[in-house]
């Protein structure tokens, strides 16, 4: 679990950044959902803005009274809205914001579950909420919450900690002027380009996930002549006005590879490379899929993934994060392990529904269990207890203790068997 924190003064922009994503259009589904509010009368855009502004107005001396927090979970953490709000409320309470007005938005624009929380740093008495060492207190708290709610530890997954360091540097730069803007932008651009975006729109979206805004400079004929990069709080990312005064850093000044022309060439090469590789990738994919589709033979998701991996293709399942059918597959992506190019089902001319109808999803996680086991002996007991508790209640307390007795007996019996096996292995080594 990773927490990202930013502060600012533009309440409308902070709320709009999240609220606009809750609107769907004819061409796209909504990218977010307002899943909860606290100490706000109605869950409307106007009410959220006015309530936060009302609290902010109680202390004019604070120049950045808004706080914008995002809590990011590992992609394998299965969290419904109820659980994710519970974690969010716990985080806010322990950070000193329990009595503050805040709104919780769940975003769907990334593979991993994550929420954004908008609030005020000013309490009802006009005093500022303690923000001393807020980043370090937040980091310590996220470790505690990982233990409490049995969610994946950020430091346990390769790559997550490195990304956390980038966001930490961004926060410290925006809040305290630490770290070189040039260094941060270089790191972000390197990371973003490693994802091989194929269009300016995709490139810009990836940049914005790191709070980096790109703006293009025009010549007198309104033709693009260069571009600049700058770092902003999330509340300003959707606003045009702040960038008129911003100088930022020109791409070519960061690195010749980041000039406007170089980026255009890179995007074009990524797109062309993706297209050129497509036929070969499709051949590998369909060598696995054709027998399944032709014979209409059901196949387990894990077996399909294994067979594709043998061909150098990673199967990525897109799963629902909310709703009654939680964690159900609704889409498929195919990633070439060598080139890192990713293709949607439509790009390889595959009708997703045809394949989904044949998939036996043996990788779907139990929605009653949202933790990750570390101590096998301990969590074997815990997991079985969760299963017992999730069964219909027959009203007989004695049945529960009988079940508990059975669980403990079987668990410790298996541990005894393991210890016996270990002793046998040691004896063999001694001989």
CSV table of C-alpha atoms in Angstrom, one decimal:
chain,number,residue,atom,x,y,z
A,1,UNK,CA,0.0,0.0,0.0
A,2,UNK,CA,1.4,3.4,-1.0
A,3,UNK,CA,0.1,6.7,0.1
A,4,UNK,CA,0.7,9.8,-2.0
A,5,UNK,CA,0.0,13.2,-0.4
A,6,UNK,CA,-0.2,16.7,-1.9
A,7,UNK,CA,-1.5,20.0,-0.6
A,8,UNK,CA,-2.8,23.1,-2.3
A,9,UNK,CA,-5.1,26.1,-2.4
A,10,UNK,CA,-7.3,25.5,-5.4
A,11,UNK,CA,-10.3,23.6,-4.0
A,12,UNK,CA,-12.4,23.6,-7.2
A,13,UNK,CA,-9.5,22.1,-9.2
A,14,UNK,CA,-8.8,19.4,-6.5
A,15,UNK,CA,-12.4,18.2,-6.4
A,16,UNK,CA,-12.9,18.6,-10.2
A,17,UNK,CA,-9.9,16.4,-10.9
A,18,UNK,CA,-11.7,13.5,-9.2
A,19,UNK,CA,-15.4,14.4,-9.8
A,20,UNK,CA,-15.0,14.8,-13.6
A,21,UNK,CA,-13.8,11.2,-13.8
A,22,UNK,CA,-17.1,10.0,-12.4
A,23,UNK,CA,-18.9,11.0,-15.6
A,24,UNK,CA,-19.2,8.6,-18.5
A,25,UNK,CA,-19.5,9.6,-22.1
A,26,UNK,CA,-20.7,7.9,-25.3
A,27,UNK,CA,-17.1,7.0,-26.2
A,28,UNK,CA,-15.8,5.9,-22.8
A,29,UNK,CA,-16.9,4.6,-19.4
A,30,UNK,CA,-16.4,6.5,-16.2
A,31,UNK,CA,-12.9,6.4,-14.7
A,32,UNK,CA,-13.9,6.9,-11.1
A,33,UNK,CA,-16.8,6.6,-8.6
A,34,UNK,CA,-17.6,8.7,-5.6
A,35,UNK,CA,-17.9,5.9,-3.0
A,36,UNK,CA,-18.2,7.9,0.3
A,37,UNK,CA,-18.2,11.2,2.1
A,38,UNK,CA,-17.8,12.2,5.7
A,39,UNK,CA,-19.1,15.4,7.4
A,40,UNK,CA,-20.5,16.6,4.0
A,41,UNK,CA,-24.3,17.0,3.7
A,42,UNK,CA,-24.8,15.8,0.1
A,43,UNK,CA,-22.4,13.9,-2.2
A,44,UNK,CA,-22.6,16.6,-4.9
A,45,UNK,CA,-19.7,18.4,-6.5
A,46,UNK,CA,-21.0,21.8,-5.2
A,47,UNK,CA,-21.5,20.5,-1.7
A,48,UNK,CA,-18.0,18.9,-1.5
A,49,UNK,CA,-16.3,22.1,-2.7
A,50,UNK,CA,-18.3,24.5,-0.5
A,51,UNK,CA,-17.8,22.4,2.6
A,52,UNK,CA,-14.1,22.2,2.2
A,53,UNK,CA,-13.9,25.9,1.3
A,54,UNK,CA,-15.9,26.7,4.5
A,55,UNK,CA,-13.4,24.9,6.6
A,56,UNK,CA,-10.5,26.5,4.8
A,57,UNK,CA,-12.0,30.0,5.4
A,58,UNK,CA,-11.6,29.6,9.1
A,59,UNK,CA,-7.9,30.1,8.9
A,60,UNK,CA,-6.6,32.5,6.3
A,61,UNK,CA,-3.0,32.3,7.4
A,62,UNK,CA,-2.6,28.8,5.9
A,63,UNK,CA,-1.7,29.2,2.2
A,64,UNK,CA,-2.2,25.6,1.3
A,65,UNK,CA,-5.3,24.4,3.2
A,66,UNK,CA,-6.3,21.6,0.9
A,67,UNK,CA,-5.0,18.0,1.2
A,68,UNK,CA,-5.3,15.4,-1.6
A,69,UNK,CA,-4.3,11.9,-0.7
A,70,UNK,CA,-4.3,8.8,-2.8
A,71,UNK,CA,-4.0,5.3,-1.3
A,72,UNK,CA,-2.7,2.7,-3.8
A,73,UNK,CA,-2.9,-1.0,-3.3
A,74,UNK,CA,-1.2,-3.9,-5.1
A,75,UNK,CA,-3.1,-5.2,-8.1
A,76,UNK,CA,-3.7,-8.6,-6.4
A,77,UNK,CA,-5.4,-7.1,-3.4
A,78,UNK,CA,-9.1,-7.8,-3.8
A,79,UNK,CA,-10.9,-5.0,-2.1
A,80,UNK,CA,-14.6,-4.2,-2.5
A,81,UNK,CA,-15.9,-0.6,-1.8
A,82,UNK,CA,-16.9,-1.4,1.7
A,83,UNK,CA,-13.4,-2.7,2.6
A,84,UNK,CA,-11.5,0.0,0.8
A,85,UNK,CA,-13.6,2.8,2.5
A,86,UNK,CA,-12.9,1.1,5.9
A,87,UNK,CA,-9.2,1.3,5.2
A,88,UNK,CA,-9.5,4.9,4.0
A,89,UNK,CA,-11.4,5.9,7.1
A,90,UNK,CA,-8.9,4.2,9.3
A,91,UNK,CA,-6.0,6.0,7.6
A,92,UNK,CA,-7.7,9.4,7.9
A,93,UNK,CA,-8.5,8.9,11.6
A,94,UNK,CA,-5.0,7.9,12.5
A,95,UNK,CA,-3.5,10.8,10.5
A,96,UNK,CA,-5.7,13.2,12.5
A,97,UNK,CA,-8.5,13.8,10.0
A,98,UNK,CA,-11.3,11.8,11.6
A,99,UNK,CA,-13.5,14.9,12.3
A,100,UNK,CA,-12.7,16.6,9.0
A,101,UNK,CA,-15.0,16.8,5.9
A,102,UNK,CA,-13.7,14.5,3.1
A,103,UNK,CA,-14.8,12.7,0.0
A,104,UNK,CA,-13.5,9.4,-1.2
A,105,UNK,CA,-13.3,8.6,-4.9
A,106,UNK,CA,-12.4,5.2,-6.3
A,107,UNK,CA,-10.5,5.4,-9.6
A,108,UNK,CA,-10.5,2.8,-12.3
A,109,UNK,CA,-7.9,4.2,-14.6
A,110,UNK,CA,-5.1,1.9,-13.4
A,111,UNK,CA,-4.9,-1.9,-13.0
A,112,UNK,CA,-4.4,-1.7,-9.3
A,113,UNK,CA,-7.1,-0.6,-6.8
A,114,UNK,CA,-6.7,2.9,-5.6
A,115,UNK,CA,-8.7,5.7,-4.0
A,116,UNK,CA,-8.3,9.5,-3.8
A,117,UNK,CA,-9.4,11.5,-0.7
A,118,UNK,CA,-10.0,15.2,-0.8
A,119,UNK,CA,-10.2,17.2,2.4
A,120,UNK,CA,-9.2,20.4,4.4
A,121,UNK,CA,-6.2,20.9,6.7
A,122,UNK,CA,-8.2,23.3,8.8
A,123,UNK,CA,-10.5,22.0,11.5
A,124,UNK,CA,-13.8,23.3,12.7
A,125,UNK,CA,-12.1,25.6,15.3
A,126,UNK,CA,-9.8,27.2,12.7
A,127,UNK,CA,-6.7,25.3,13.8
A,128,UNK,CA,-4.5,23.5,11.3
A,129,UNK,CA,-4.3,19.7,11.4
A,130,UNK,CA,-0.8,18.7,12.5
A,131,UNK,CA,1.3,18.0,9.3
A,132,UNK,CA,4.7,17.7,11.0
A,133,UNK,CA,6.6,14.8,9.3
A,134,UNK,CA,3.3,13.9,7.5
A,135,UNK,CA,5.0,11.9,4.8
A,136,UNK,CA,7.0,9.8,7.3
A,137,UNK,CA,4.0,9.3,9.6
A,138,UNK,CA,2.0,8.3,6.6
A,139,UNK,CA,4.6,5.8,5.5
A,140,UNK,CA,4.7,4.2,9.0
A,141,UNK,CA,0.9,4.1,9.1
A,142,UNK,CA,0.6,2.3,5.8
A,143,UNK,CA,2.9,-0.4,7.1
A,144,UNK,CA,0.6,-0.8,10.1
A,145,UNK,CA,-2.5,-0.9,8.0
A,146,UNK,CA,-0.9,-3.5,5.7
A,147,UNK,CA,-0.6,-5.8,8.8
A,148,UNK,CA,-4.0,-5.0,10.1
A,149,UNK,CA,-6.0,-5.6,6.9
A,150,UNK,CA,-3.7,-8.3,5.5
A,151,UNK,CA,-2.9,-6.5,2.3
A,152,UNK,CA,0.2,-6.7,0.2
A,153,UNK,CA,3.2,-4.9,1.7
A,154,UNK,CA,4.6,-2.3,-0.8
A,155,UNK,CA,8.2,-3.4,0.0
A,156,UNK,CA,7.4,-7.0,-0.9
A,157,UNK,CA,6.9,-6.4,-4.5
A,158,UNK,CA,9.7,-5.6,-7.0
A,159,UNK,CA,9.3,-2.2,-8.6
A,160,UNK,CA,6.7,-0.9,-6.1
A,161,UNK,CA,9.3,0.6,-3.7
A,162,UNK,CA,11.2,2.3,-6.6
A,163,UNK,CA,7.9,3.9,-7.8
A,164,UNK,CA,7.2,4.9,-4.2
A,165,UNK,CA,10.6,6.7,-4.1
A,166,UNK,CA,9.7,8.7,-7.2
A,167,UNK,CA,6.4,9.9,-5.6
A,168,UNK,CA,8.2,10.6,-2.3
A,169,UNK,CA,10.6,12.8,-4.2
A,170,UNK,CA,7.7,14.5,-6.0
A,171,UNK,CA,6.0,15.3,-2.7
A,172,UNK,CA,9.2,16.6,-1.1
A,173,UNK,CA,9.9,18.8,-4.1
A,174,UNK,CA,6.4,20.3,-4.2
A,175,UNK,CA,6.1,20.8,-0.4
A,176,UNK,CA,9.6,21.5,0.7
A,177,UNK,CA,11.6,22.4,-2.5
A,178,UNK,CA,13.8,19.3,-2.1
A,179,UNK,CA,15.4,17.4,-4.9
A,180,UNK,CA,16.2,18.7,-8.4
A,181,UNK,CA,13.3,19.2,-10.7
A,182,UNK,CA,15.5,18.2,-13.6
A,183,UNK,CA,16.4,14.9,-11.8
A,184,UNK,CA,12.7,14.1,-11.1
A,185,UNK,CA,11.6,14.9,-14.7
A,186,UNK,CA,14.4,12.8,-16.1
A,187,UNK,CA,13.4,9.8,-13.9
A,188,UNK,CA,9.7,10.2,-14.8
A,189,UNK,CA,10.3,10.5,-18.5
A,190,UNK,CA,12.6,7.4,-18.5
A,191,UNK,CA,10.0,5.4,-16.7
A,192,UNK,CA,7.1,6.6,-18.9
A,193,UNK,CA,9.0,5.9,-22.2
A,194,UNK,CA,9.9,2.5,-21.0
A,195,UNK,CA,6.2,1.7,-21.1
A,196,UNK,CA,6.4,2.3,-24.9
A,197,UNK,CA,3.5,4.7,-25.4
A,198,UNK,CA,2.3,4.9,-29.1
A,199,UNK,CA,0.5,8.3,-29.1
A,200,UNK,CA,0.8,11.7,-27.5
A,201,UNK,CA,-2.5,11.2,-25.6
A,202,UNK,CA,-1.1,7.9,-24.1
A,203,UNK,CA,2.2,9.6,-23.3
A,204,UNK,CA,0.5,12.6,-21.6
A,205,UNK,CA,-1.7,10.3,-19.5
A,206,UNK,CA,1.3,8.4,-18.3
A,207,UNK,CA,3.1,11.6,-17.4
A,208,UNK,CA,0.1,12.9,-15.4
A,209,UNK,CA,0.1,9.8,-13.3
A,210,UNK,CA,3.4,11.3,-11.9
A,211,UNK,CA,1.9,14.8,-11.7
A,212,UNK,CA,4.0,15.9,-14.7
A,213,UNK,CA,2.3,18.2,-17.2
A,214,UNK,CA,3.6,18.6,-20.8
A,215,UNK,CA,2.7,21.7,-22.7
A,216,UNK,CA,3.6,22.4,-26.3
A,217,UNK,CA,5.0,25.7,-27.5
A,218,UNK,CA,3.9,27.1,-30.9
A,219,UNK,CA,5.6,29.3,-33.5
A,220,UNK,CA,3.9,32.3,-35.1
A,221,UNK,CA,2.1,30.0,-37.6
A,222,UNK,CA,0.7,27.9,-34.7
A,223,UNK,CA,2.9,25.0,-35.5
A,224,UNK,CA,4.5,23.0,-32.7
A,225,UNK,CA,8.1,23.9,-32.2
A,226,UNK,CA,9.0,22.4,-28.8
A,227,UNK,CA,7.5,21.2,-25.5
A,228,UNK,CA,8.1,21.8,-21.8
A,229,UNK,CA,7.6,19.7,-18.7
A,230,UNK,CA,6.7,20.8,-15.2
A,231,UNK,CA,5.5,19.3,-12.0
A,232,UNK,CA,2.2,20.3,-10.4
A,233,UNK,CA,-0.1,19.3,-7.6
A,234,UNK,CA,-3.0,17.2,-8.9
A,235,UNK,CA,-5.5,20.0,-8.4
A,236,UNK,CA,-3.9,22.0,-11.3
A,237,UNK,CA,-3.4,19.2,-13.8
A,238,UNK,CA,-6.7,19.9,-15.5
A,239,UNK,CA,-6.3,23.6,-15.5
A,240,UNK,CA,-4.9,25.6,-18.4
A,241,UNK,CA,-4.2,28.9,-16.7
A,242,UNK,CA,-1.3,27.9,-14.4
A,243,UNK,CA,0.8,26.9,-17.4
A,244,UNK,CA,0.7,30.2,-19.1
A,245,UNK,CA,3.0,31.6,-16.5
A,246,UNK,CA,5.0,28.4,-16.0
A,247,UNK,CA,8.4,28.1,-17.7
A,248,UNK,CA,9.0,24.5,-16.8
A,249,UNK,CA,12.0,22.8,-18.4
A,250,UNK,CA,12.2,22.4,-22.1
A,251,UNK,CA,12.5,18.7,-23.2
A,252,UNK,CA,15.7,19.2,-25.1
A,253,UNK,CA,17.3,20.9,-22.1
A,254,UNK,CA,16.6,17.7,-20.0
A,255,UNK,CA,18.1,15.4,-22.6
A,256,UNK,CA,18.3,15.5,-26.5
A,257,UNK,CA,16.2,12.3,-26.4
A,258,UNK,CA,13.4,14.2,-24.8
A,259,UNK,CA,13.1,17.0,-27.3
A,260,UNK,CA,9.7,17.5,-29.1
A,261,UNK,CA,11.1,16.0,-32.3
A,262,UNK,CA,12.7,13.1,-30.5
A,263,UNK,CA,9.6,12.2,-28.6
A,264,UNK,CA,7.5,12.4,-31.8
A,265,UNK,CA,9.9,10.0,-33.5
A,266,UNK,CA,9.9,7.7,-30.4
A,267,UNK,CA,6.1,7.5,-30.4
A,268,UNK,CA,6.0,6.9,-34.1
A,269,UNK,CA,8.7,4.1,-33.8
A,270,UNK,CA,6.7,2.6,-30.9
A,271,UNK,CA,3.6,2.6,-33.0
A,272,UNK,CA,5.3,1.2,-36.1
A,273,UNK,CA,7.2,-1.4,-34.1
A,274,UNK,CA,4.0,-2.5,-32.4
A,275,UNK,CA,2.3,-2.8,-35.8
A,276,UNK,CA,5.3,-4.7,-37.4
A,277,UNK,CA,5.4,-7.1,-34.5
A,278,UNK,CA,1.7,-7.7,-34.5
A,279,UNK,CA,1.6,-10.4,-37.1
A,280,UNK,CA,4.3,-12.4,-35.4
A,281,UNK,CA,2.7,-11.9,-32.0
A,282,UNK,CA,-0.7,-12.9,-33.4
A,283,UNK,CA,0.8,-16.1,-34.8
A,284,UNK,CA,2.1,-17.0,-31.4
A,285,UNK,CA,-1.1,-16.2,-29.7
A,286,UNK,CA,-3.4,-18.0,-32.2
A,287,UNK,CA,-1.2,-21.1,-32.2
A,288,UNK,CA,-2.5,-21.5,-28.6
A,289,UNK,CA,-6.0,-20.1,-29.1
A,290,UNK,CA,-7.1,-21.7,-32.4
A,291,UNK,CA,-7.3,-25.3,-31.0
A,292,UNK,CA,-9.4,-24.0,-28.1
A,293,UNK,CA,-11.7,-21.9,-30.3
A,294,UNK,CA,-12.1,-24.5,-33.1
A,295,UNK,CA,-12.9,-27.3,-30.7
A,296,UNK,CA,-14.9,-25.1,-28.3
A,297,UNK,CA,-13.0,-26.9,-25.5
A,298,UNK,CA,-13.1,-25.2,-22.0
A,299,UNK,CA,-9.7,-24.4,-20.5
A,300,UNK,CA,-8.5,-23.1,-17.2
A,301,UNK,CA,-7.1,-19.6,-17.0
A,302,UNK,CA,-3.9,-20.8,-15.4
A,303,UNK,CA,-3.3,-23.4,-18.1
A,304,UNK,CA,-4.0,-20.9,-20.9
A,305,UNK,CA,-1.5,-18.4,-19.2
A,306,UNK,CA,1.1,-21.2,-19.0
A,307,UNK,CA,0.7,-22.2,-22.6
A,308,UNK,CA,1.0,-18.6,-23.8
A,309,UNK,CA,4.0,-18.0,-21.7
A,310,UNK,CA,5.8,-20.9,-23.4
A,311,UNK,CA,5.3,-18.8,-26.6
A,312,UNK,CA,6.8,-15.7,-24.9
A,313,UNK,CA,3.4,-14.1,-24.3
A,314,UNK,CA,2.1,-12.9,-20.9
A,315,UNK,CA,-1.7,-13.1,-20.4
A,316,UNK,CA,-3.1,-10.1,-18.5
A,317,UNK,CA,-6.7,-10.4,-17.2
A,318,UNK,CA,-8.7,-7.3,-16.6
A,319,UNK,CA,-11.0,-7.9,-13.7
A,320,UNK,CA,-13.9,-6.0,-12.1
A,321,UNK,CA,-12.9,-4.2,-8.9
A,322,UNK,CA,-16.5,-3.5,-7.7
A,323,UNK,CA,-20.0,-4.9,-8.1
A,324,UNK,CA,-21.7,-8.2,-7.3
A,325,UNK,CA,-19.5,-10.2,-9.6
A,326,UNK,CA,-16.3,-9.0,-8.0
A,327,UNK,CA,-13.0,-10.0,-9.6
A,328,UNK,CA,-14.6,-11.4,-12.7
A,329,UNK,CA,-12.7,-11.2,-16.0
A,330,UNK,CA,-14.1,-8.7,-18.4
A,331,UNK,CA,-11.1,-8.1,-20.7
A,332,UNK,CA,-7.8,-9.7,-21.9
A,333,UNK,CA,-4.5,-8.2,-22.9
A,334,UNK,CA,-1.5,-10.0,-24.4
A,335,UNK,CA,2.0,-8.7,-23.7
A,336,UNK,CA,5.1,-9.8,-25.6
A,337,UNK,CA,7.6,-10.6,-22.8
A,338,UNK,CA,10.6,-9.6,-24.9
A,339,UNK,CA,9.5,-6.3,-26.4
A,340,UNK,CA,7.0,-5.3,-23.7
A,341,UNK,CA,4.5,-4.4,-26.4
A,342,UNK,CA,0.9,-5.0,-25.2
A,343,UNK,CA,-2.1,-5.8,-27.4
A,344,UNK,CA,-5.7,-5.7,-26.6
A,345,UNK,CA,-8.1,-8.4,-27.9
A,346,UNK,CA,-9.5,-6.1,-30.5
A,347,UNK,CA,-6.0,-5.3,-31.8
A,348,UNK,CA,-5.3,-8.9,-32.6
A,349,UNK,CA,-8.9,-9.4,-34.0
A,350,UNK,CA,-10.1,-11.6,-31.2
A,351,UNK,CA,-13.6,-11.4,-29.9
A,352,UNK,CA,-13.1,-11.4,-26.2
A,353,UNK,CA,-16.5,-12.9,-25.4
A,354,UNK,CA,-15.7,-16.0,-27.6
A,355,UNK,CA,-12.7,-16.8,-25.4
A,356,UNK,CA,-14.3,-15.8,-22.1
A,357,UNK,CA,-17.1,-18.2,-22.6
A,358,UNK,CA,-14.6,-21.1,-22.7
A,359,UNK,CA,-12.4,-19.9,-19.8
A,360,UNK,CA,-12.7,-21.7,-16.4
A,361,UNK,CA,-11.4,-19.0,-14.1
A,362,UNK,CA,-9.4,-20.9,-11.6
A,363,UNK,CA,-7.4,-17.8,-10.7
A,364,UNK,CA,-10.4,-15.9,-9.4
A,365,UNK,CA,-9.7,-15.0,-5.8
A,366,UNK,CA,-12.1,-15.7,-2.9
A,367,UNK,CA,-13.7,-12.3,-2.2
A,368,UNK,CA,-14.1,-13.3,1.5
A,369,UNK,CA,-10.3,-13.4,1.9
A,370,UNK,CA,-8.3,-10.3,1.1
A,371,UNK,CA,-5.0,-11.0,2.7
A,372,UNK,CA,-1.7,-12.6,1.6
A,373,UNK,CA,-0.3,-15.5,3.5
A,374,UNK,CA,3.2,-15.2,4.9
A,375,UNK,CA,3.2,-17.5,8.0
A,376,UNK,CA,1.7,-20.7,6.5
A,377,UNK,CA,0.9,-22.4,9.8
A,378,UNK,CA,-0.8,-19.3,11.3
A,379,UNK,CA,-2.7,-18.3,8.2
A,380,UNK,CA,-4.0,-21.9,7.6
A,381,UNK,CA,-5.9,-21.5,10.8
A,382,UNK,CA,-7.0,-17.9,10.0
A,383,UNK,CA,-8.1,-18.8,6.5
A,384,UNK,CA,-10.2,-21.8,7.6
A,385,UNK,CA,-11.8,-19.6,10.4
A,386,UNK,CA,-12.7,-17.0,7.8
A,387,UNK,CA,-14.4,-19.7,5.7
A,388,UNK,CA,-16.3,-20.9,8.7
A,389,UNK,CA,-17.5,-17.4,9.6
A,390,UNK,CA,-18.6,-16.8,6.0
A,391,UNK,CA,-20.9,-19.8,6.0
A,392,UNK,CA,-24.7,-19.4,6.8
A,393,UNK,CA,-25.2,-19.2,10.6
A,394,UNK,CA,-27.2,-22.2,11.9
A,395,UNK,CA,-27.5,-20.7,15.4
A,396,UNK,CA,-25.6,-23.4,17.1
A,397,UNK,CA,-22.6,-22.1,18.9
A,398,UNK,CA,-21.4,-25.6,19.7
A,399,UNK,CA,-21.1,-26.2,15.9
A,400,UNK,CA,-18.6,-23.4,15.7
A,401,UNK,CA,-16.4,-24.8,18.4
A,402,UNK,CA,-16.7,-28.3,16.9
A,403,UNK,CA,-15.5,-26.8,13.6
A,404,UNK,CA,-12.8,-24.9,15.4
A,405,UNK,CA,-11.6,-28.1,17.1
A,406,UNK,CA,-11.5,-29.9,13.7
A,407,UNK,CA,-9.5,-27.0,12.1
A,408,UNK,CA,-7.0,-26.9,14.9
A,409,UNK,CA,-6.6,-30.7,14.9
A,410,UNK,CA,-6.1,-30.9,11.1
A,411,UNK,CA,-3.8,-28.0,11.1
A,412,UNK,CA,-1.5,-29.1,13.9
A,413,UNK,CA,-1.7,-32.7,12.5
A,414,UNK,CA,-0.4,-31.4,9.2
A,415,UNK,CA,2.4,-29.5,11.0
A,416,UNK,CA,3.4,-32.7,12.9
A,417,UNK,CA,3.5,-34.5,9.5
A,418,UNK,CA,5.7,-31.7,8.2
A,419,UNK,CA,8.0,-31.9,11.2
A,420,UNK,CA,8.2,-35.7,10.8
A,421,UNK,CA,9.2,-35.3,7.1
A,422,UNK,CA,11.8,-32.7,8.1
A,423,UNK,CA,13.3,-35.1,10.7
A,424,UNK,CA,13.5,-37.9,8.0
A,425,UNK,CA,15.3,-35.6,5.6
A,426,UNK,CA,17.8,-34.7,8.4
A,427,UNK,CA,18.4,-38.4,9.1
A,428,UNK,CA,19.1,-39.1,5.4
A,429,UNK,CA,21.7,-36.3,5.4
A,430,UNK,CA,23.4,-37.6,8.5
A,431,UNK,CA,23.7,-41.1,6.9
